[in-house]
């Protein structure tokens, strides 16, 4: 899903033809605590949420950075990558170094969106000024998100090279699930949103996709599934 997202953003950036932003470019290596360009914001307290407060505080420590460096070493080592299936690599990155980086570079903001048990989100949180990196609803608005995810995306290429594979990435299922599939499943939502005008084909395709997504949310509610915990980190992943 993340690779498809970055690919869609790269297509939009190519159309914009801005030489300063030709494509999503991740960190070549994860910034150290001394990095002046990407400083780690200080820890802070989230009122009424001691669990997330503690997780963010822990992610900003020297111990956490040592763990990040160890993960980075593992996931850039061809010998290690040859021992991992792509599925295992994805799970290890997602629930370890990826989630840790989201928490590590999150910063204090005036207010925080509460986790919803029923997936209902107040429209006030749709303001682009709400770009908190520790919230899955808003993280993609934060510039650090793209540096972080560019680094993650490059690990797929490392895995392919380590295993001497070329061509399409051999995902565990085909096609990879990236949202409710309908008649317009081949159209990325954000591209449709940029091109949609009242009555045109893109608007109809966008409406179809949004309807399918809303249906999926309703199915999740009926199944009693709530929002996941914010960026849980498994240190032994």
Coordinates of C-alpha atoms in Angstrom, one line a residue:
X1 CA 0.0 0.0 0.0
X2 CA 2.8 2.4 0.9
X3 CA 4.6 1.7 -2.4
X4 CA 1.5 2.4 -4.4
X5 CA 0.9 5.6 -2.4
X6 CA 4.5 6.8 -3.1
X7 CA 4.1 5.9 -6.8
X8 CA 0.9 7.9 -7.1
X9 CA 2.6 11.0 -5.4
X10 CA 5.6 10.7 -7.8
X11 CA 3.2 10.8 -10.8
X12 CA 1.6 13.9 -9.4
X13 CA 5.0 15.5 -8.8
X14 CA 6.1 14.7 -12.3
X15 CA 3.0 16.5 -13.7
X16 CA 3.7 19.5 -11.5
X17 CA 7.3 19.6 -12.9
X18 CA 8.8 21.4 -9.9
X19 CA 12.6 20.9 -10.0
X20 CA 12.8 21.3 -6.2
X21 CA 10.4 18.4 -5.7
X22 CA 10.8 15.9 -8.5
X23 CA 9.9 12.8 -6.5
X24 CA 9.5 11.4 -3.0
X25 CA 13.0 11.1 -1.6
X26 CA 13.5 9.2 1.6
X27 CA 16.3 9.5 4.1
X28 CA 19.4 7.7 2.7
X29 CA 20.1 6.8 6.3
X30 CA 18.1 7.5 9.4
X31 CA 19.1 10.8 11.0
X32 CA 21.2 10.7 14.2
X33 CA 20.3 12.7 17.3
X34 CA 22.8 15.3 16.3
X35 CA 21.3 15.9 12.8
X36 CA 20.5 19.6 12.5
X37 CA 18.1 19.2 9.5
X38 CA 15.9 16.6 11.2
X39 CA 16.1 17.3 15.0
X40 CA 14.1 15.1 17.3
X41 CA 11.4 17.1 19.0
X42 CA 11.4 17.0 22.8
X43 CA 9.0 14.6 24.7
X44 CA 5.6 16.0 25.7
X45 CA 2.5 15.1 27.6
X46 CA -0.8 14.1 25.8
X47 CA -3.6 15.0 28.3
X48 CA -5.5 11.9 29.2
X49 CA -3.3 9.5 27.2
X50 CA -0.5 8.2 29.3
X51 CA 0.1 5.2 27.1
X52 CA 0.9 7.3 24.0
X53 CA 2.8 9.9 26.1
X54 CA 5.1 7.1 27.4
X55 CA 5.5 5.5 24.0
X56 CA 6.5 8.8 22.5
X57 CA 8.9 9.6 25.3
X58 CA 10.5 6.2 25.1
X59 CA 10.9 6.6 21.3
X60 CA 13.0 9.8 21.8
X61 CA 15.6 8.2 24.0
X62 CA 19.2 7.2 23.2
X63 CA 18.2 3.6 23.8
X64 CA 15.5 3.9 21.2
X65 CA 18.0 5.3 18.7
X66 CA 20.4 2.4 19.4
X67 CA 17.5 0.0 18.6
X68 CA 16.7 2.0 15.4
X69 CA 20.3 1.8 14.3
X70 CA 20.3 -2.0 14.9
X71 CA 17.1 -2.4 12.9
X72 CA 18.5 -0.2 10.1
X73 CA 21.6 -2.3 10.0
X74 CA 19.6 -5.5 9.7
X75 CA 17.2 -4.3 7.0
X76 CA 20.0 -2.9 4.8
X77 CA 22.2 -6.0 5.1
X78 CA 21.9 -8.3 2.0
X79 CA 22.8 -11.4 4.1
X80 CA 20.0 -10.6 6.5
X81 CA 17.5 -9.8 3.8
X82 CA 18.1 -13.2 2.1
X83 CA 16.9 -14.8 5.3
X84 CA 13.6 -13.0 5.3
X85 CA 10.5 -13.5 3.2
X86 CA 9.0 -10.2 1.9
X87 CA 6.0 -10.7 4.2
X88 CA 8.3 -11.1 7.3
X89 CA 10.4 -8.1 6.2
X90 CA 7.2 -5.9 5.9
X91 CA 5.9 -7.0 9.3
X92 CA 9.3 -6.4 10.9
X93 CA 9.6 -2.9 9.5
X94 CA 6.0 -1.9 10.1
X95 CA 5.8 -2.9 13.8
X96 CA 9.4 -2.0 14.7
X97 CA 11.5 0.7 13.1
X98 CA 8.6 2.3 11.1
X99 CA 6.3 2.8 14.1
X100 CA 9.3 3.9 16.3
X101 CA 10.2 6.6 13.8
X102 CA 6.7 7.9 13.6
X103 CA 6.7 8.4 17.4
X104 CA 10.3 9.6 17.6
X105 CA 9.8 12.6 15.2
X106 CA 6.3 13.5 16.5
X107 CA 6.0 16.9 18.0
X108 CA 3.8 18.6 20.5
X109 CA 0.7 20.3 19.0
X110 CA -2.1 22.4 20.5
X111 CA -4.6 19.5 20.5
X112 CA -4.8 15.8 19.6
X113 CA -7.5 13.8 17.8
X114 CA -8.9 11.2 20.2
X115 CA -8.8 7.6 19.1
X116 CA -12.4 6.7 17.9
X117 CA -13.9 3.3 18.7
X118 CA -16.3 3.7 15.8
X119 CA -14.1 5.2 13.1
X120 CA -16.1 8.5 13.1
X121 CA -13.8 11.5 12.7
X122 CA -14.9 15.0 13.4
X123 CA -14.4 17.3 10.3
X124 CA -12.3 19.6 12.5
X125 CA -9.4 17.2 12.1
X126 CA -9.5 17.5 8.3
X127 CA -7.7 20.9 8.4
X128 CA -4.2 20.5 6.8
X129 CA -2.7 22.3 9.8
X130 CA -3.4 19.1 11.8
X131 CA -0.3 17.1 10.7
X132 CA 0.6 15.1 13.8
X133 CA 3.0 12.4 12.9
X134 CA 1.7 10.1 15.7
X135 CA -1.8 9.9 14.2
X136 CA -2.4 7.6 11.2
X137 CA -5.2 10.0 10.2
X138 CA -2.9 13.0 9.8
X139 CA 0.7 11.7 9.5
X140 CA 0.9 11.9 5.7
X141 CA 0.4 15.7 5.9
X142 CA 3.7 16.0 7.8
X143 CA 6.8 16.4 5.6
X144 CA 8.8 13.9 7.8
X145 CA 6.3 11.2 6.8
X146 CA 7.7 11.2 3.2
X147 CA 11.3 11.1 4.3
X148 CA 10.5 8.2 6.7
X149 CA 8.4 6.3 4.1
X150 CA 10.9 6.9 1.3
X151 CA 13.5 5.1 3.5
X152 CA 11.0 2.2 4.1
X153 CA 10.2 1.9 0.4
X154 CA 13.9 1.6 -0.5
X155 CA 14.1 -1.5 1.6
X156 CA 11.9 -3.4 -0.9
X157 CA 14.5 -2.6 -3.6
X158 CA 17.3 -3.8 -1.2
X159 CA 15.3 -7.1 -0.6
X160 CA 14.9 -7.6 -4.4
X161 CA 18.6 -7.0 -5.0
X162 CA 19.7 -9.3 -2.1
X163 CA 17.5 -12.1 -3.5
X164 CA 18.6 -11.4 -7.1
X165 CA 15.1 -10.7 -8.3
X166 CA 14.0 -8.4 -11.1
X167 CA 10.7 -7.3 -12.5
X168 CA 7.5 -6.9 -10.5
X169 CA 7.7 -7.2 -6.7
X170 CA 6.4 -10.7 -5.8
X171 CA 3.8 -9.7 -3.2
X172 CA 2.2 -12.5 -1.2
X173 CA -1.1 -12.0 -3.1
X174 CA -2.0 -10.6 -6.5
X175 CA -3.2 -8.0 -6.9
X176 CA -2.1 -6.5 -3.6
X177 CA -5.1 -5.2 -1.6
X178 CA -5.0 -1.4 -1.5
X179 CA -8.6 -0.5 -0.6
X180 CA -12.1 -1.6 -1.6
X181 CA -12.0 -2.7 -5.2
X182 CA -14.8 -1.6 -7.5
X183 CA -15.2 -0.8 -11.1
X184 CA -12.7 2.0 -10.8
X185 CA -10.2 0.2 -8.6
X186 CA -7.3 1.0 -11.0
X187 CA -7.7 4.8 -10.3
X188 CA -5.8 6.0 -7.2
X189 CA -8.2 8.1 -5.0
X190 CA -5.9 11.2 -4.8
X191 CA -5.5 11.4 -8.5
X192 CA -9.2 11.3 -8.9
X193 CA -9.7 14.0 -6.3
X194 CA -7.3 16.3 -8.1
X195 CA -9.0 15.9 -11.5
X196 CA -12.6 15.6 -10.4
X197 CA -15.0 18.2 -11.6
X198 CA -18.8 18.2 -11.3
X199 CA -20.2 15.6 -13.8
X200 CA -16.9 14.4 -15.3
X201 CA -15.7 10.8 -15.4
X202 CA -13.2 11.3 -12.6
X203 CA -15.9 12.7 -10.3
X204 CA -18.0 9.6 -10.9
X205 CA -15.0 7.3 -10.3
X206 CA -14.2 9.2 -7.1
X207 CA -17.8 8.9 -5.8
X208 CA -17.6 5.1 -6.5
X209 CA -14.4 4.7 -4.6
X210 CA -15.6 6.8 -1.6
X211 CA -18.9 4.8 -1.5
X212 CA -16.9 1.5 -1.4
X213 CA -14.6 2.9 1.4
X214 CA -17.6 4.0 3.4
X215 CA -19.1 0.5 3.0
X216 CA -15.9 -1.0 4.3
X217 CA -16.0 1.2 7.3
X218 CA -19.5 0.2 8.1
X219 CA -18.5 -3.5 7.8
X220 CA -15.7 -2.8 10.3
X221 CA -18.2 -1.2 12.7
X222 CA -20.6 -4.0 12.4
X223 CA -17.8 -6.5 13.2
X224 CA -17.0 -4.6 16.3
X225 CA -13.5 -3.6 15.1
X226 CA -12.2 -0.3 16.5
X227 CA -9.3 2.0 15.5
X228 CA -5.9 0.3 16.1
X229 CA -3.6 1.6 18.8
X230 CA -1.3 4.4 17.6
X231 CA 1.9 3.0 16.2
X232 CA 2.5 0.2 18.6
X233 CA 6.2 -0.8 18.7
X234 CA 7.3 -4.4 19.2
X235 CA 11.0 -4.3 20.2
X236 CA 11.6 -8.0 19.6
X237 CA 10.0 -8.0 16.1

